[in-house]
Amino acid sequence: MKISKIINVAIIGCGKIAEKHATILSSKKLKKLKLVAVCDTKKNKAKKFAKKFNVDFFDNIDNLLKLIKIDLVVICTSSGHHYSNALAISRYKKNLIIEKPICLNLSEAKQIIKKFEKNKNYLFVVMQNRLNPMLKLLKEAINKKLLGKITSISVRVWWCRDQKYYDQAAWRGTWNLDGGIFLNQAIHHIDMMQWLLGPIHSLSAMIKRRLVKIETEDLGLAIFEFKNGILGNIEVSTALRPKNLENSVTILGESGNIKIGGLYMNNLEIYELKNKLMAKSLLKKYKKLNKNNHHLFYEDVQKKLTETNTNSNQIVDGKEAIKSLEIAKAIYQSVIKKKRVFLPANTRINNQHKKLLSELRK
Ligand SMILES: NC(=O)c1ccc[n+]([C@@H]2O[C@H](COP(=O)([O-])OP(=O)(O)OC[C@H]3O[C@@H](n4cnc5c(N)ncnc54)[C@H](O)[C@@H]3O)[C@@H](O)[C@H]2O)c1
């Protein structure tokens, strides 16, 4: 249902990413969205955060939703809490944004989607990279067949997340609350791969823990076969030292090659297309676009919630978000089984953490 008045927003979880959300929501650039309250199980954290943004604070979701008139809730808690938080919010029939990943288990993601569909409430998941102008350029080049027949895609996430990073919060690097680097850092890249080139047919993967003391992996490799025959690979590492080195996607085709790199996937490093005219016009279209992807995400949310005829179909809903979760779970399934996994993945591939731990111990 469309909302005609100001939309009251509440944030659950007052940590790092919540700051970004609160700053955008308080900037007054989005005229119809208003941050009115925040909640964190750590009361002092909620209080400090609320003071900074001049809003109400709570340490319990039920009290917040019982006492304050809220139209839209944003879940910014540790990933392992997304499911229980979403279910709590569904009981109050609110619209919801969940920070990525939607949650950590396929069966739980399906339950969340079902609840919000039944309530006729909006459910969005933050996959802000889809709004990155350089990736939109890449998507349009693919859709317009400017690369001709595509042969392969290669993705590199070479980041530095040292022990200090993992020690910042107890949930980081744990199977139950974080889920491993394919579910945390690389979920964006997995989403990007399937968004750009379509469904994945099968995959094979390996993971290792190399430089930090955590439960999950800090290095992972996966190779993919897409349904359309394209082959791909992804290399994810948080074990780079001393700093981030690369964050890139390269697509090779018979009529051209494109590589987008830079630490934020904001640099067009290779841009060779046979059709020079089209190449130039695409570049002109996307070069000047706004680069604050979370802000662009909220512009889309505002449109979806308030306008009747919006064709803002770049926003990720639950059904779109579950695709990357399914691929990430299949990656871990492949690690456990030590063999190629075919999609759709088995919904029961949920908590197999013991097997993953023993795999990493080797
Ligand atoms: N879209 C992106 O690029 C992006 C970037 C960073 C983080 N994230 C996602 O955002 C989420 C949070 O990450 P972060 O780095 O801000 O973590 P963080 O540890 O800084 O903050 C999480 C906060 O949630 C609170 N919390 C935990 N359980 C809660 C509950 N049940 N109710 C209320 N509060 C609760 C914690 O006390 C903490 O203050 C994760 O799911 C992460 O994957 C997304």
Short mmCIF file of N, CA and C in Angstrom, two decimals, residues 3 5-14 17-18 21-22 25 32-40 56 58 60-77 81-100 102 112 116 119 121-126 297-298 301-302 305 315-316:
data_model
loop_
_atom_site.label_atom_id
_atom_site.label_comp_id
_atom_site.label_asym_id
_atom_site.label_seq_id
_atom_site.Cartn_x
_atom_site.Cartn_y
_atom_site.Cartn_z
N ILE A 3 2.10 5.07 0.71
CA ILE A 3 1.96 5.95 1.88
C ILE A 3 2.02 7.40 1.39
N LYS A 5 1.76 10.26 3.46
CA LYS A 5 2.33 11.23 4.41
C LYS A 5 3.83 10.98 4.60
N ILE A 6 4.39 11.68 5.59
CA ILE A 6 5.81 11.44 5.93
C ILE A 6 5.95 10.02 6.49
N ILE A 7 7.00 9.33 6.07
CA ILE A 7 7.21 7.93 6.51
C ILE A 7 8.14 7.92 7.72
N ASN A 8 7.62 7.45 8.84
CA ASN A 8 8.44 7.38 10.06
C ASN A 8 9.31 6.12 10.02
N VAL A 9 10.61 6.32 10.20
CA VAL A 9 11.56 5.20 10.08
C VAL A 9 12.23 4.91 11.42
N ALA A 10 12.44 3.62 11.71
CA ALA A 10 13.20 3.22 12.91
C ALA A 10 14.33 2.31 12.49
N ILE A 11 15.48 2.47 13.11
CA ILE A 11 16.63 1.60 12.83
C ILE A 11 16.84 0.65 14.00
N ILE A 12 17.02 -0.64 13.69
CA ILE A 12 17.32 -1.64 14.73
C ILE A 12 18.81 -2.00 14.59
N GLY A 13 19.56 -1.82 15.65
CA GLY A 13 21.01 -2.10 15.61
C GLY A 13 21.75 -0.80 15.36
N CYS A 14 22.44 -0.28 16.40
CA CYS A 14 23.09 1.04 16.28
C CYS A 14 24.60 0.89 16.12
N ILE A 17 27.12 0.31 10.27
CA ILE A 17 26.36 0.59 9.05
C ILE A 17 25.13 1.45 9.37
N ALA A 18 24.64 1.33 10.60
CA ALA A 18 23.48 2.13 11.01
C ALA A 18 23.79 3.62 10.91
N HIS A 21 23.05 4.76 7.45
CA HIS A 21 21.60 4.87 7.23
C HIS A 21 21.04 6.12 7.92
N ALA A 22 21.44 6.31 9.18
CA ALA A 22 20.89 7.43 9.95
C ALA A 22 21.31 8.77 9.34
N LEU A 25 19.13 9.32 6.33
CA LEU A 25 17.73 9.58 6.71
C LEU A 25 17.55 10.93 7.41
N LYS A 32 10.43 12.64 2.19
CA LYS A 32 9.32 11.90 2.78
C LYS A 32 9.75 10.86 3.83
N LEU A 33 11.05 10.69 4.02
CA LEU A 33 11.51 9.70 5.01
C LEU A 33 12.06 10.42 6.23
N LYS A 34 11.64 9.98 7.41
CA LYS A 34 12.10 10.67 8.63
C LYS A 34 12.50 9.65 9.69
N LEU A 35 13.76 9.72 10.12
CA LEU A 35 14.20 8.83 11.20
C LEU A 35 13.60 9.33 12.51
N VAL A 36 12.86 8.44 13.22
CA VAL A 36 12.24 8.91 14.47
C VAL A 36 12.72 8.13 15.70
N ALA A 37 13.24 6.91 15.50
CA ALA A 37 13.66 6.13 16.67
C ALA A 37 14.71 5.09 16.30
N VAL A 38 15.48 4.69 17.30
CA VAL A 38 16.47 3.62 17.10
C VAL A 38 16.38 2.63 18.25
N CYS A 39 16.95 1.44 18.00
CA CYS A 39 16.89 0.40 19.03
C CYS A 39 18.17 -0.43 18.99
N ASP A 40 18.71 -0.71 20.14
CA ASP A 40 19.87 -1.63 20.23
C ASP A 40 19.76 -2.35 21.57
N ASP A 56 14.17 9.17 19.36
CA ASP A 56 13.91 8.33 20.54
C ASP A 56 14.75 7.05 20.50
N PHE A 58 15.34 2.86 22.17
CA PHE A 58 14.77 1.69 22.87
C PHE A 58 15.83 0.59 22.92
N ASN A 60 14.55 -2.62 23.01
CA ASN A 60 13.70 -3.77 22.74
C ASN A 60 12.75 -3.43 21.58
N ILE A 61 12.71 -4.30 20.57
CA ILE A 61 11.92 -4.02 19.36
C ILE A 61 10.43 -3.90 19.69
N ASP A 62 9.92 -4.79 20.56
CA ASP A 62 8.49 -4.77 20.87
C ASP A 62 8.08 -3.44 21.50
N ASN A 63 8.88 -2.96 22.46
CA ASN A 63 8.55 -1.68 23.10
C ASN A 63 8.55 -0.56 22.07
N LEU A 64 9.54 -0.56 21.20
CA LEU A 64 9.63 0.48 20.16
C LEU A 64 8.37 0.48 19.29
N LEU A 65 8.00 -0.71 18.81
CA LEU A 65 6.88 -0.76 17.86
C LEU A 65 5.52 -0.61 18.53
N LYS A 66 5.48 -0.88 19.83
CA LYS A 66 4.21 -0.67 20.55
C LYS A 66 4.02 0.81 20.87
N LEU A 67 5.12 1.50 21.14
CA LEU A 67 4.99 2.87 21.66
C LEU A 67 5.10 3.98 20.60
N ILE A 68 5.77 3.69 19.48
CA ILE A 68 6.01 4.77 18.50
C ILE A 68 5.36 4.40 17.18
N LYS A 69 4.83 5.39 16.47
CA LYS A 69 4.17 5.13 15.19
C LYS A 69 5.27 5.04 14.12
N ILE A 70 5.48 3.81 13.64
CA ILE A 70 6.56 3.56 12.67
C ILE A 70 5.95 2.99 11.38
N ASP A 71 6.46 3.44 10.23
CA ASP A 71 5.98 2.90 8.94
C ASP A 71 7.01 1.96 8.31
N LEU A 72 8.27 2.23 8.61
CA LEU A 72 9.35 1.48 7.95
C LEU A 72 10.46 1.20 8.96
N VAL A 73 10.87 -0.07 9.04
CA VAL A 73 11.94 -0.44 9.97
C VAL A 73 13.17 -0.88 9.16
N VAL A 74 14.36 -0.53 9.66
CA VAL A 74 15.60 -0.91 8.98
C VAL A 74 16.41 -1.80 9.91
N ILE A 75 16.68 -3.04 9.50
CA ILE A 75 17.47 -3.95 10.34
C ILE A 75 18.95 -3.80 10.01
N CYS A 76 19.70 -3.31 11.00
CA CYS A 76 21.16 -3.15 10.84
C CYS A 76 21.89 -3.95 11.92
N THR A 77 21.31 -5.06 12.33
CA THR A 77 21.94 -5.89 13.37
C THR A 77 22.88 -6.90 12.71
N HIS A 81 21.11 -12.22 13.37
CA HIS A 81 19.89 -11.77 14.06
C HIS A 81 18.82 -11.30 13.08
N HIS A 82 19.14 -11.24 11.78
CA HIS A 82 18.18 -10.69 10.82
C HIS A 82 16.85 -11.46 10.83
N TYR A 83 16.95 -12.79 10.92
CA TYR A 83 15.74 -13.62 10.85
C TYR A 83 14.80 -13.33 12.04
N SER A 84 15.34 -13.42 13.27
CA SER A 84 14.46 -13.21 14.44
C SER A 84 13.95 -11.77 14.47
N ASN A 85 14.79 -10.82 14.09
CA ASN A 85 14.34 -9.41 14.05
C ASN A 85 13.22 -9.22 13.05
N ALA A 86 13.38 -9.83 11.85
CA ALA A 86 12.37 -9.67 10.79
C ALA A 86 11.03 -10.28 11.24
N LEU A 87 11.10 -11.45 11.89
CA LEU A 87 9.85 -12.07 12.36
C LEU A 87 9.16 -11.20 13.41
N ALA A 88 9.96 -10.62 14.32
CA ALA A 88 9.39 -9.74 15.36
C ALA A 88 8.69 -8.56 14.69
N ILE A 89 9.32 -7.99 13.67
CA ILE A 89 8.76 -6.81 13.00
C ILE A 89 7.51 -7.17 12.19
N SER A 90 7.50 -8.38 11.64
CA SER A 90 6.34 -8.81 10.83
C SER A 90 5.07 -8.88 11.70
N ARG A 91 5.26 -9.14 12.98
CA ARG A 91 4.09 -9.22 13.87
C ARG A 91 3.37 -7.87 13.98
N TYR A 92 4.09 -6.80 13.70
CA TYR A 92 3.48 -5.45 13.78
C TYR A 92 3.10 -4.92 12.39
N LYS A 93 3.25 -5.79 11.36
CA LYS A 93 2.86 -5.43 9.99
C LYS A 93 3.50 -4.11 9.52
N LYS A 94 4.83 -4.04 9.62
CA LYS A 94 5.56 -2.86 9.16
C LYS A 94 6.29 -3.17 7.86
N ASN A 95 6.61 -2.14 7.09
CA ASN A 95 7.48 -2.31 5.93
C ASN A 95 8.91 -2.46 6.46
N LEU A 96 9.73 -3.19 5.69
CA LEU A 96 11.05 -3.53 6.24
C LEU A 96 12.17 -3.44 5.22
N ILE A 97 13.30 -2.89 5.69
CA ILE A 97 14.56 -2.96 4.94
C ILE A 97 15.49 -3.83 5.78
N ILE A 98 16.15 -4.81 5.14
CA ILE A 98 17.16 -5.61 5.87
C ILE A 98 18.51 -5.35 5.21
N GLU A 99 19.51 -5.02 6.04
CA GLU A 99 20.87 -4.94 5.49
C GLU A 99 21.27 -6.33 4.98
N LYS A 100 22.17 -6.37 4.03
CA LYS A 100 22.58 -7.66 3.46
C LYS A 100 23.34 -8.47 4.50
N ILE A 102 20.08 -11.15 3.48
CA ILE A 102 18.70 -11.17 4.02
C ILE A 102 18.68 -11.89 5.38
N ILE A 112 10.64 -15.48 5.97
CA ILE A 112 10.54 -14.00 6.04
C ILE A 112 9.73 -13.50 4.84
N PHE A 116 6.03 -11.41 4.90
CA PHE A 116 5.84 -10.03 4.40
C PHE A 116 4.88 -10.01 3.22
N ASN A 119 1.40 -10.27 4.78
CA ASN A 119 1.00 -8.99 5.41
C ASN A 119 0.81 -7.87 4.39
N ASN A 121 3.20 -6.18 3.13
CA ASN A 121 4.18 -5.13 3.47
C ASN A 121 5.37 -5.24 2.53
N TYR A 122 6.04 -4.11 2.32
CA TYR A 122 7.24 -4.13 1.49
C TYR A 122 8.40 -4.76 2.25
N LEU A 123 9.23 -5.49 1.52
CA LEU A 123 10.46 -6.06 2.08
C LEU A 123 11.58 -5.77 1.09
N PHE A 124 12.56 -4.98 1.52
CA PHE A 124 13.70 -4.66 0.66
C PHE A 124 14.98 -5.15 1.34
N VAL A 125 15.97 -5.53 0.53
CA VAL A 125 17.27 -5.92 1.08
C VAL A 125 18.32 -5.00 0.45
N VAL A 126 19.25 -4.52 1.27
CA VAL A 126 20.24 -3.55 0.78
C VAL A 126 21.32 -4.27 -0.04
N PHE A 297 19.80 4.03 -2.98
CA PHE A 297 18.90 2.97 -2.51
C PHE A 297 17.68 3.60 -1.83
N TYR A 298 17.94 4.57 -0.94
CA TYR A 298 16.81 5.20 -0.23
C TYR A 298 15.92 6.00 -1.17
N VAL A 301 13.62 3.47 -2.41
CA VAL A 301 12.68 3.04 -1.37
C VAL A 301 11.57 4.08 -1.25
N GLN A 302 11.98 5.35 -1.21
CA GLN A 302 10.98 6.44 -1.09
C GLN A 302 9.98 6.37 -2.25
N LEU A 305 7.59 3.40 -1.90
CA LEU A 305 6.59 3.53 -0.83
C LEU A 305 5.56 4.61 -1.09
N ILE A 315 15.50 -2.03 -7.32
CA ILE A 315 15.55 -2.32 -5.89
C ILE A 315 15.39 -3.83 -5.66
N VAL A 316 16.15 -4.33 -4.69
CA VAL A 316 16.16 -5.77 -4.43
C VAL A 316 15.11 -6.11 -3.36
#
